[in-house]
Short mmCIF file of C-alpha atoms and ligand atoms in Angstrom, two decimals:
data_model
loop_
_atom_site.label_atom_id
_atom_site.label_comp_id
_atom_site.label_asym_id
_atom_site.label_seq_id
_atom_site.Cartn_x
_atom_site.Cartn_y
_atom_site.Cartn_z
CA UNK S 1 37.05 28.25 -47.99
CA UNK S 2 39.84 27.58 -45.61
CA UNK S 3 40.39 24.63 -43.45
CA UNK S 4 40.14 25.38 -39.82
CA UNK S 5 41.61 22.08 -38.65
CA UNK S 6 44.97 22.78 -39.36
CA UNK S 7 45.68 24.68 -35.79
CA UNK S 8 45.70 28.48 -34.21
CA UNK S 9 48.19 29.57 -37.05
CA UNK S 10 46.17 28.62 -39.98
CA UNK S 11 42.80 30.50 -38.81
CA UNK S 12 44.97 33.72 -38.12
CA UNK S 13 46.17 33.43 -41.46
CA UNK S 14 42.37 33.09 -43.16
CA UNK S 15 41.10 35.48 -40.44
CA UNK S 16 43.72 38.16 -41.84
CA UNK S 17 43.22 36.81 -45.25
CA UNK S 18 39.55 37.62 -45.11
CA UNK S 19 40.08 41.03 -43.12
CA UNK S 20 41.81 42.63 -46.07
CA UNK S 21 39.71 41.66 -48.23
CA UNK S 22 36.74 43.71 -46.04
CA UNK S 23 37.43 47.72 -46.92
CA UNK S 24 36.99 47.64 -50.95
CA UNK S 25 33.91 45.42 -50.75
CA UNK S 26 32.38 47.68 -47.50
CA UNK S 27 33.37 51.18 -48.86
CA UNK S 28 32.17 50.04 -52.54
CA UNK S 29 28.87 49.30 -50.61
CA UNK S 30 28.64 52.02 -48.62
CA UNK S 31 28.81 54.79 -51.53
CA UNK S 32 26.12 53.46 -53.09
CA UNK S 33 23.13 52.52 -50.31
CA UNK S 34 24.39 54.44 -46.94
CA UNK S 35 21.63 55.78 -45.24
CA UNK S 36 21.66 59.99 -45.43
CA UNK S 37 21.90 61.04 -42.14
CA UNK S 38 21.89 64.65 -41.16
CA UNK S 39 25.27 64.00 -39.05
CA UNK S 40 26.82 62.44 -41.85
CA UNK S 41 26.97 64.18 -44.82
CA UNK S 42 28.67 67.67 -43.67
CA UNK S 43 30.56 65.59 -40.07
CA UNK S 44 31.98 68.57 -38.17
CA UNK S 45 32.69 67.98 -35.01
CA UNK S 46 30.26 69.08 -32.57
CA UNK S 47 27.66 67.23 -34.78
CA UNK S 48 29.56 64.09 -35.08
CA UNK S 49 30.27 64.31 -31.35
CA UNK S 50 26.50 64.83 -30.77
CA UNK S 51 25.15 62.35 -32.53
CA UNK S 52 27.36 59.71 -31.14
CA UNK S 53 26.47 60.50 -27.79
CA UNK S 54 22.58 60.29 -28.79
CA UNK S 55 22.92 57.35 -30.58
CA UNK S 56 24.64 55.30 -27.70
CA UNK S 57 21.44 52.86 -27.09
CA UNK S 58 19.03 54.85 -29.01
CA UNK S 59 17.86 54.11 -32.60
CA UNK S 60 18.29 56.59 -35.08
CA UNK S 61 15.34 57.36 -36.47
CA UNK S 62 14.30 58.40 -32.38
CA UNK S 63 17.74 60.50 -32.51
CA UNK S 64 16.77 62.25 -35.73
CA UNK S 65 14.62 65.32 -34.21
CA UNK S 66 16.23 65.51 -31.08
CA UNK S 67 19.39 65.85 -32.75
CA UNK S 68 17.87 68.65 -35.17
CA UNK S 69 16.46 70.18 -31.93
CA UNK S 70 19.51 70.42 -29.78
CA UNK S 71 21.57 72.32 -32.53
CA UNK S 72 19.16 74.64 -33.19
CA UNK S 73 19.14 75.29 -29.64
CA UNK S 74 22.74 75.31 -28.70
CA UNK S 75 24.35 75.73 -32.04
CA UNK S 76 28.12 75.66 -30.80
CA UNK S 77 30.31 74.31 -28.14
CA UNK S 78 30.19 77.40 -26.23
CA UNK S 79 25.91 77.50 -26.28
CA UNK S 80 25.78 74.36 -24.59
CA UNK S 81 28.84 74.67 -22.21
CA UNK S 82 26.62 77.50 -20.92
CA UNK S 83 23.54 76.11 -21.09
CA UNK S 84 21.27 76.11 -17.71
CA UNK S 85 20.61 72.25 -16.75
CA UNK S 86 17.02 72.34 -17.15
CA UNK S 87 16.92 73.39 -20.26
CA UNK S 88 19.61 70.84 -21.16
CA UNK S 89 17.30 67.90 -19.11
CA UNK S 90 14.55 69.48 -21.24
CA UNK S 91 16.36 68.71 -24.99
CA UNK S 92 17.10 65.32 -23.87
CA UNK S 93 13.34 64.80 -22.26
CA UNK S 94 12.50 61.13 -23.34
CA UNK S 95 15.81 60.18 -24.84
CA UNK S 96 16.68 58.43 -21.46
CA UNK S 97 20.05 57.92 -19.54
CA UNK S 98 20.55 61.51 -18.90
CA UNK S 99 24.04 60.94 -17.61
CA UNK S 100 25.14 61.09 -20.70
CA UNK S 101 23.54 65.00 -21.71
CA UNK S 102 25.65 66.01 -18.31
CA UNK S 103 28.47 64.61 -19.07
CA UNK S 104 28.23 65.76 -22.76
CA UNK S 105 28.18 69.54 -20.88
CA UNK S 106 30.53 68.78 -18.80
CA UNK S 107 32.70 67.77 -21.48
CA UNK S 108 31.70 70.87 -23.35
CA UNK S 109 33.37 73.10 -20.51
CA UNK S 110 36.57 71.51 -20.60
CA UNK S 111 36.67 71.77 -24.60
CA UNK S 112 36.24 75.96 -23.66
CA UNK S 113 38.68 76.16 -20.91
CA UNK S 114 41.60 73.94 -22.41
CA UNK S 115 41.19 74.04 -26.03
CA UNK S 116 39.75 76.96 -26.54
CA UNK S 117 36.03 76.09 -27.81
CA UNK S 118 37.41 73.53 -30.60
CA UNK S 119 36.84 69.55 -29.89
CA UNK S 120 40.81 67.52 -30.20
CA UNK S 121 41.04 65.33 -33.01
CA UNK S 122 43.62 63.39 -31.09
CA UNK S 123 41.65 60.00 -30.29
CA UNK S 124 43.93 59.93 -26.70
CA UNK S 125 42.89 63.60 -25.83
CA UNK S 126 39.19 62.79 -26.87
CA UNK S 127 39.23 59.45 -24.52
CA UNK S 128 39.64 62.13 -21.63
CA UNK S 129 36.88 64.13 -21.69
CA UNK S 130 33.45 62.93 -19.70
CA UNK S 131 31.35 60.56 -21.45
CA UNK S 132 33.73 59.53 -24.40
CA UNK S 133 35.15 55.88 -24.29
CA UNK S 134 37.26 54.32 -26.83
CA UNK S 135 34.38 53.81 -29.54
CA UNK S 136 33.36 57.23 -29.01
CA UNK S 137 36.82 58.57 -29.39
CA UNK S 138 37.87 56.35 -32.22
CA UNK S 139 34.31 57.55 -34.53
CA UNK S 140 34.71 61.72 -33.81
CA UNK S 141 38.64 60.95 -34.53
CA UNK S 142 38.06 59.23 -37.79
CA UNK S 143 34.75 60.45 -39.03
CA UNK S 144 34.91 64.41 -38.27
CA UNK S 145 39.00 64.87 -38.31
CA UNK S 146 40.01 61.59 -40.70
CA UNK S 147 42.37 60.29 -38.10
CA UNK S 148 42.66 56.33 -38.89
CA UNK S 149 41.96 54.79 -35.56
CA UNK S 150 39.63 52.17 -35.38
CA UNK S 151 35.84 52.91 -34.01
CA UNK S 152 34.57 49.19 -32.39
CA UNK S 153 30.71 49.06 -30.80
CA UNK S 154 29.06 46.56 -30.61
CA UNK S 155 28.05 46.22 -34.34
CA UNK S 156 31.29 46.01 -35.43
CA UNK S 157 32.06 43.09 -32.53
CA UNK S 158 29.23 41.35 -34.43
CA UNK S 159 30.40 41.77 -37.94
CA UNK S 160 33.86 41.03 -37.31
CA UNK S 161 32.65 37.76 -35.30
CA UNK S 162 30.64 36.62 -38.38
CA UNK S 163 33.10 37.74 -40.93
CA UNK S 164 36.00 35.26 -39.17
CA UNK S 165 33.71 33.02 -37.26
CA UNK S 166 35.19 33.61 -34.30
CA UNK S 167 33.88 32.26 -31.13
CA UNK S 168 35.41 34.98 -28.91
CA UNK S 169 33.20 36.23 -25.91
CA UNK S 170 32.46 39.52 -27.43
CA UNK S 171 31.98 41.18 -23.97
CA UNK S 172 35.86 40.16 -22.94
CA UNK S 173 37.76 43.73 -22.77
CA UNK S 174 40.61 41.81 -24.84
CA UNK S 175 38.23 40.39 -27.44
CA UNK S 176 37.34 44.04 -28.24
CA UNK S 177 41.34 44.79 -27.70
CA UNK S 178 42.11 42.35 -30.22
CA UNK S 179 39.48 43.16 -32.64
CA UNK S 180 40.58 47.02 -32.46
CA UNK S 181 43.96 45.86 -33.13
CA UNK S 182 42.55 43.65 -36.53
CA UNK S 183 40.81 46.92 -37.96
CA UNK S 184 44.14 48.70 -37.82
CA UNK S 185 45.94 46.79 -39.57
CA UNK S 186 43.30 47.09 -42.57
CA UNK S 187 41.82 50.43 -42.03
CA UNK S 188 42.10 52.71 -45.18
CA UNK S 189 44.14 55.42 -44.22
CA UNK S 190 42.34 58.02 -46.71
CA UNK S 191 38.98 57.17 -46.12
CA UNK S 192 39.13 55.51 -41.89
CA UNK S 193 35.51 57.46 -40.99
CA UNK S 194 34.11 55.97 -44.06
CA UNK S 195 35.34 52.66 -43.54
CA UNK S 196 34.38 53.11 -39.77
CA UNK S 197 30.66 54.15 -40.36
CA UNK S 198 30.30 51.34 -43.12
CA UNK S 199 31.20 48.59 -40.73
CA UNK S 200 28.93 50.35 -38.09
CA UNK S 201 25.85 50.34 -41.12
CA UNK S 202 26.60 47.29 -42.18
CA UNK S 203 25.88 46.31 -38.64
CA UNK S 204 22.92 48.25 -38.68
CA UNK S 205 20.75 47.58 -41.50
CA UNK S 206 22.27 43.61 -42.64
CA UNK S 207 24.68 41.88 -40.43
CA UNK S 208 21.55 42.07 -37.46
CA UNK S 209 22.21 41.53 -33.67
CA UNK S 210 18.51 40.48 -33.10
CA UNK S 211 16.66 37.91 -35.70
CA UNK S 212 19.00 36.60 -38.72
CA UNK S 213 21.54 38.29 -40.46
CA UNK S 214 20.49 39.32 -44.18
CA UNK S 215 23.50 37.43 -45.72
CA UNK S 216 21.74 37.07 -49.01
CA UNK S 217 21.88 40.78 -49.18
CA UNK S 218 24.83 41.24 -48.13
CA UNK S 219 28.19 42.99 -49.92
CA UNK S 220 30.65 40.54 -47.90
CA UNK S 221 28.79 37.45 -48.24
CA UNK S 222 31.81 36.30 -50.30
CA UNK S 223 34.54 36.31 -47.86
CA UNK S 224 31.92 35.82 -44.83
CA UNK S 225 33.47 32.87 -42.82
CA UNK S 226 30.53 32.95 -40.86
CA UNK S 227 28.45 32.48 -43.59
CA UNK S 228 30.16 29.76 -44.85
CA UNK S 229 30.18 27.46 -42.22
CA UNK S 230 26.63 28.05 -41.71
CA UNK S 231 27.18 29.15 -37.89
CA UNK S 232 26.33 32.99 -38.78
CA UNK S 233 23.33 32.83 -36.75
CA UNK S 234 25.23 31.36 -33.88
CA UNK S 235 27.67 34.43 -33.63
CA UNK S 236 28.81 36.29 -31.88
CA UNK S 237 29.28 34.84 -28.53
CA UNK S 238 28.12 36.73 -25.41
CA UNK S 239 28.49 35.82 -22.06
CA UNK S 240 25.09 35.98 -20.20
CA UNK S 241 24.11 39.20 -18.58
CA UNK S 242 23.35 39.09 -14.87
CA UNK S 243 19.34 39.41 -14.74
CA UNK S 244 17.72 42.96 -14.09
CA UNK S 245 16.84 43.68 -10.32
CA UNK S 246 13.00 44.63 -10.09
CA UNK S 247 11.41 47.41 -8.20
CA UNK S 248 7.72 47.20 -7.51
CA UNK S 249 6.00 50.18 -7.07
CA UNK S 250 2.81 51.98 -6.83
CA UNK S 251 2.59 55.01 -8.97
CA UNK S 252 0.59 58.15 -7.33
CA UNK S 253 -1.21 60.52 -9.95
CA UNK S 254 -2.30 63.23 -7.30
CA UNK S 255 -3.86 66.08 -8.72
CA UNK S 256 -5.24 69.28 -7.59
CA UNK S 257 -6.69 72.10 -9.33
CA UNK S 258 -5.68 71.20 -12.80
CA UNK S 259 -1.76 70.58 -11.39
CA UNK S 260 0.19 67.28 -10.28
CA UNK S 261 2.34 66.55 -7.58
CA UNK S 262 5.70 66.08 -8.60
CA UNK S 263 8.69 65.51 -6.35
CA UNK S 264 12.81 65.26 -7.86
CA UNK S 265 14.72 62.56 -7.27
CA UNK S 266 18.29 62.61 -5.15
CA UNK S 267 21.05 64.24 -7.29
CA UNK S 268 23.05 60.95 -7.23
CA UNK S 269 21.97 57.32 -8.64
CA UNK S 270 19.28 56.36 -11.26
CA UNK S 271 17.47 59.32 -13.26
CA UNK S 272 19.57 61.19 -10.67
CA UNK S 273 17.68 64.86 -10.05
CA UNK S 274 14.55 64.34 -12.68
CA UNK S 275 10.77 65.07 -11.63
CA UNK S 276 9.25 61.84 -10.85
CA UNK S 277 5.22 61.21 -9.94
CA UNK S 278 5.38 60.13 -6.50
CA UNK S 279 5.41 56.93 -5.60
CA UNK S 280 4.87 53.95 -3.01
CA UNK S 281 7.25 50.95 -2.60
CA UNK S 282 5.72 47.43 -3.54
CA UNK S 283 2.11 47.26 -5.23
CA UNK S 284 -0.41 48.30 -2.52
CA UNK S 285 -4.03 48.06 -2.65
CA UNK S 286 -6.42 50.97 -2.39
CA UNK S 287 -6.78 50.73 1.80
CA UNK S 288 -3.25 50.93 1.89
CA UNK S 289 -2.55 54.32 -0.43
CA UNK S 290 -6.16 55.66 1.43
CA UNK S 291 -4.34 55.26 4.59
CA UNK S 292 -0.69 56.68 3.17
CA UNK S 293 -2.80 59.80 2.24
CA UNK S 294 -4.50 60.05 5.45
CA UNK S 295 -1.07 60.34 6.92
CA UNK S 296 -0.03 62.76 5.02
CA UNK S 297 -2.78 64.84 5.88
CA UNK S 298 -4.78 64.95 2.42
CA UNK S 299 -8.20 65.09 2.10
CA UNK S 300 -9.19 62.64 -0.85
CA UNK S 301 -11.79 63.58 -3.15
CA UNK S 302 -12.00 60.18 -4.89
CA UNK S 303 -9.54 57.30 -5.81
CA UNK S 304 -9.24 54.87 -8.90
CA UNK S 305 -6.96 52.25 -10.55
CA UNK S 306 -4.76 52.83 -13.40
CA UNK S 307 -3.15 50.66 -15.68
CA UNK S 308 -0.20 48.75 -15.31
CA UNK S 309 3.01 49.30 -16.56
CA UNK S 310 6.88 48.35 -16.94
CA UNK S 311 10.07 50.28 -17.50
CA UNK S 312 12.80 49.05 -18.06
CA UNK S 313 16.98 50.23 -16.97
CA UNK S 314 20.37 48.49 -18.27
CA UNK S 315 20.18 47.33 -14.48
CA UNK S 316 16.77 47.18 -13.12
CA UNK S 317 12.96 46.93 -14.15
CA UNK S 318 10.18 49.09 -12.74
CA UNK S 319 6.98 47.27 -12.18
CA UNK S 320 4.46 50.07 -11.67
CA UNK S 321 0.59 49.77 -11.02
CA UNK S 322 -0.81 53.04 -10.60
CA UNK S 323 -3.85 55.42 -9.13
CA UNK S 324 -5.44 58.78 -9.43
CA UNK S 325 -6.12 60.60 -6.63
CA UNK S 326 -7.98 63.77 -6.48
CA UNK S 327 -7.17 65.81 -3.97
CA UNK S 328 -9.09 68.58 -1.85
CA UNK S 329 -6.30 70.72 -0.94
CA UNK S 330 -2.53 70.25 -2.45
CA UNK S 331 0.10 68.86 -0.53
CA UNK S 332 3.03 71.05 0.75
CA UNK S 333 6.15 68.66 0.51
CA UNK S 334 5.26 68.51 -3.49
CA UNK S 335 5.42 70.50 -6.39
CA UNK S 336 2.58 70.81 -8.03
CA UNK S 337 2.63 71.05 -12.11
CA UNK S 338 0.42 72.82 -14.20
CA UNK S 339 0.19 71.65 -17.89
CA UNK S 340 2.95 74.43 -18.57
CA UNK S 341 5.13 73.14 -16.58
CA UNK S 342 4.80 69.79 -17.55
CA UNK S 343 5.54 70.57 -20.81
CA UNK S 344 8.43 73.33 -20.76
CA UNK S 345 9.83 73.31 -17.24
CA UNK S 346 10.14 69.81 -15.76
CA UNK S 347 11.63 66.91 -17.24
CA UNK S 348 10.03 63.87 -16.24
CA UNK S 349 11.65 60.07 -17.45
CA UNK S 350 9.55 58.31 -19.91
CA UNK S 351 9.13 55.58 -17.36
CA UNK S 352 5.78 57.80 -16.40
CA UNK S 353 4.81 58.45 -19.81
CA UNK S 354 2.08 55.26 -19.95
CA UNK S 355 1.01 57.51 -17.26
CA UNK S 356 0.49 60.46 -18.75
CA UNK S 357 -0.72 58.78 -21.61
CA UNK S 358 -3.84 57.38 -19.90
CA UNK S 359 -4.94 60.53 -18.79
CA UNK S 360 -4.31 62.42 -22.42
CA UNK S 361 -1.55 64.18 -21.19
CA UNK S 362 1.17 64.69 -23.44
CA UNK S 363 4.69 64.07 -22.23
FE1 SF4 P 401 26.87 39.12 -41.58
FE2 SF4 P 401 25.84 37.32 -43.24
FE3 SF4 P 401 27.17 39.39 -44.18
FE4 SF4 P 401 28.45 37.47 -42.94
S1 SF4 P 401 27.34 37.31 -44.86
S2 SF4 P 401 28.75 39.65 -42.64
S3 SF4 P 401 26.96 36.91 -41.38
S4 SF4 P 401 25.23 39.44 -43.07
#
């Protein structure tokens, strides 16, 4: 092990020192226990593309039959640059953040009108579309075309943090800036989107962000700086996050003749132009939704409780309490769902699902 008393120059040195040292031992481990993935083994493209958009805060074993869905439903480019928006809300139905299925058609249309249906395996051109950042950019490039640029998430931040016990803030632009710039410089040039993806697995399934890393397990234990001077569990450094906001609210199950009211939410903001169950602001107690309903001119059949329930945003929480009102006649400023409906037409966020849930309703 290196000293790391003797100055700045010194721990560049071992930091370097250890970084070479990183692709035989990573790509020696990753041929023999990567995970098969059904974006992996055959990467074109449009797959690779896909499943890095669906994997951007979701865990792959929920991306798995979404992602098998969505192809089979829009096969190419072209099939989803033309693909009507509820449809496309519908594929992505409980996935969450459904920014990023807009964007991804949005994207889709530009790939038709300016390079003629085929995705850019220049990293620069890639950074331009809607929806792809730097990581993004840097895993299509290197994984579906073999262009060595660097792919850095937040796995990789981790990794590299434990690797040269480094006590940058890993959510400083420049920290991920200088760690880009590290990978480069040691990124096999014949094999970059296998190097890329065993970094990102060895992220995944050893090096752990939450609970200890498996360093017992693990193929760089060896040259792990981290590891040697103990402070792997320590790493990597994160300035706190500003605390969620949270929204109250009281959740409204109206139904009517074997429908629900549903309303959609504004086209701009959070969940922006989804079906949502309508709602109250705050938690209110029975006399208060009674009276809300009386105002809006229904004619309640009978009213009860439902469970609690929390959802939460990157931003915000939702604290929901909820009830289930049954309704004499349906109200005219909703939409009322039959089960049909609910299932193939309207995409509601899984922030209602304990909803639906209660009541036996699948969502
Ligand atoms: Fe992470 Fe431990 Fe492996 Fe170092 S030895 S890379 S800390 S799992």
């Amino acid at each position: 092990m290196q000293c790391y008393d003797s100055g700045i120059l010194t721990q560049e040195v071992t930091k370097k020192e250890v970084l070479k040292k990183m692709p035989a031992l990573l790509l020696q481990w990753y041929d023999n226990t990567r995970r098969i993935l059904p974006w992996r083994e055959d990467p074109q493209p449009y797959a690779v593309w896909l499943s890095e958009i669906m994997l951007q805060q979701t865990r792959v074993e929920t991306v798995k039959p979404y992602f098998a869905r969505f192809l089979e439903v829009l096969p190419t480019i072209e099939a989803l640059a033309n693909a009507p928006e509820e449809l496309l809300l519908k594929l992505w139905e409980g996935l969450g953040y459904y920014s990023r299925v807009r964007n991804l058609q949005k994207a889709a249309r530009v790939v038709m009108e300016e390079y003629g249906g085929k995705l850019p395996g220049n990293p620069a051109l890639l950074e331009k579309l809607p929806g792809i950042g730097s990581y993004t950019a840097g895993a299509i490039a290197s994984i579906a075309f073999g262009v060595p640029v660097p792919a850095v998430d937040g796995n990789v931040l981790r990794v590299i943090s434990r690797v040269t016990a480094s006590r940058e803030d890993i959510t400083a632009p420049q920290c991920k800036k200088g760690m880009e710039k590290q990978i480069r410089e040691i990124l096999p040039k014949n094999r970059a989107g296998d190097f890329n993806q065993s970094l990102m697995e060895l992220g995944a399934m050893v090096c752990l962000g939450n609970g200890e890393p498996k360093c017992l397990c693990c193929p760089l234990q060896s040259i792990c700086e981290g590891f040697a001077q103990g402070i792997a569990g320590e790493l990597p450094v994160k300035a706190p996050k500003k605390p969620r906001r949270i929204e109250e609210k009281t959740v409204l199950l109206l139904h009517c003749s074997d429908t629900f009211a549903l309303r959609q939410r504004p086209k701009k903001g959070l969940l922006a132009g989804l079906w949502e169950l309508p709602s109250l602001e705050g938690f209110c107690g029975r006399e208060e939704v009674e009276k809300w309903l009386e105002q809006q001119g229904a004619e309640l059949l009978s009213l009860r409780p439902l469970i609690n329930s929390k959802h939460i945003f990157t931003h915000v929480e939702w604290h929901m309490q909820g009830f289930f009102a049954e309704l004499a006649e349906p109200l005219p400023e909703f939409f009322w769902a039959d089960h049909r409906a609910l299932e193939q037409q309207c995409t509601l966020p899984s922030a209602f699902k304990a909803y639906f849930n209660e009541l036996g309703l699948k969502k």
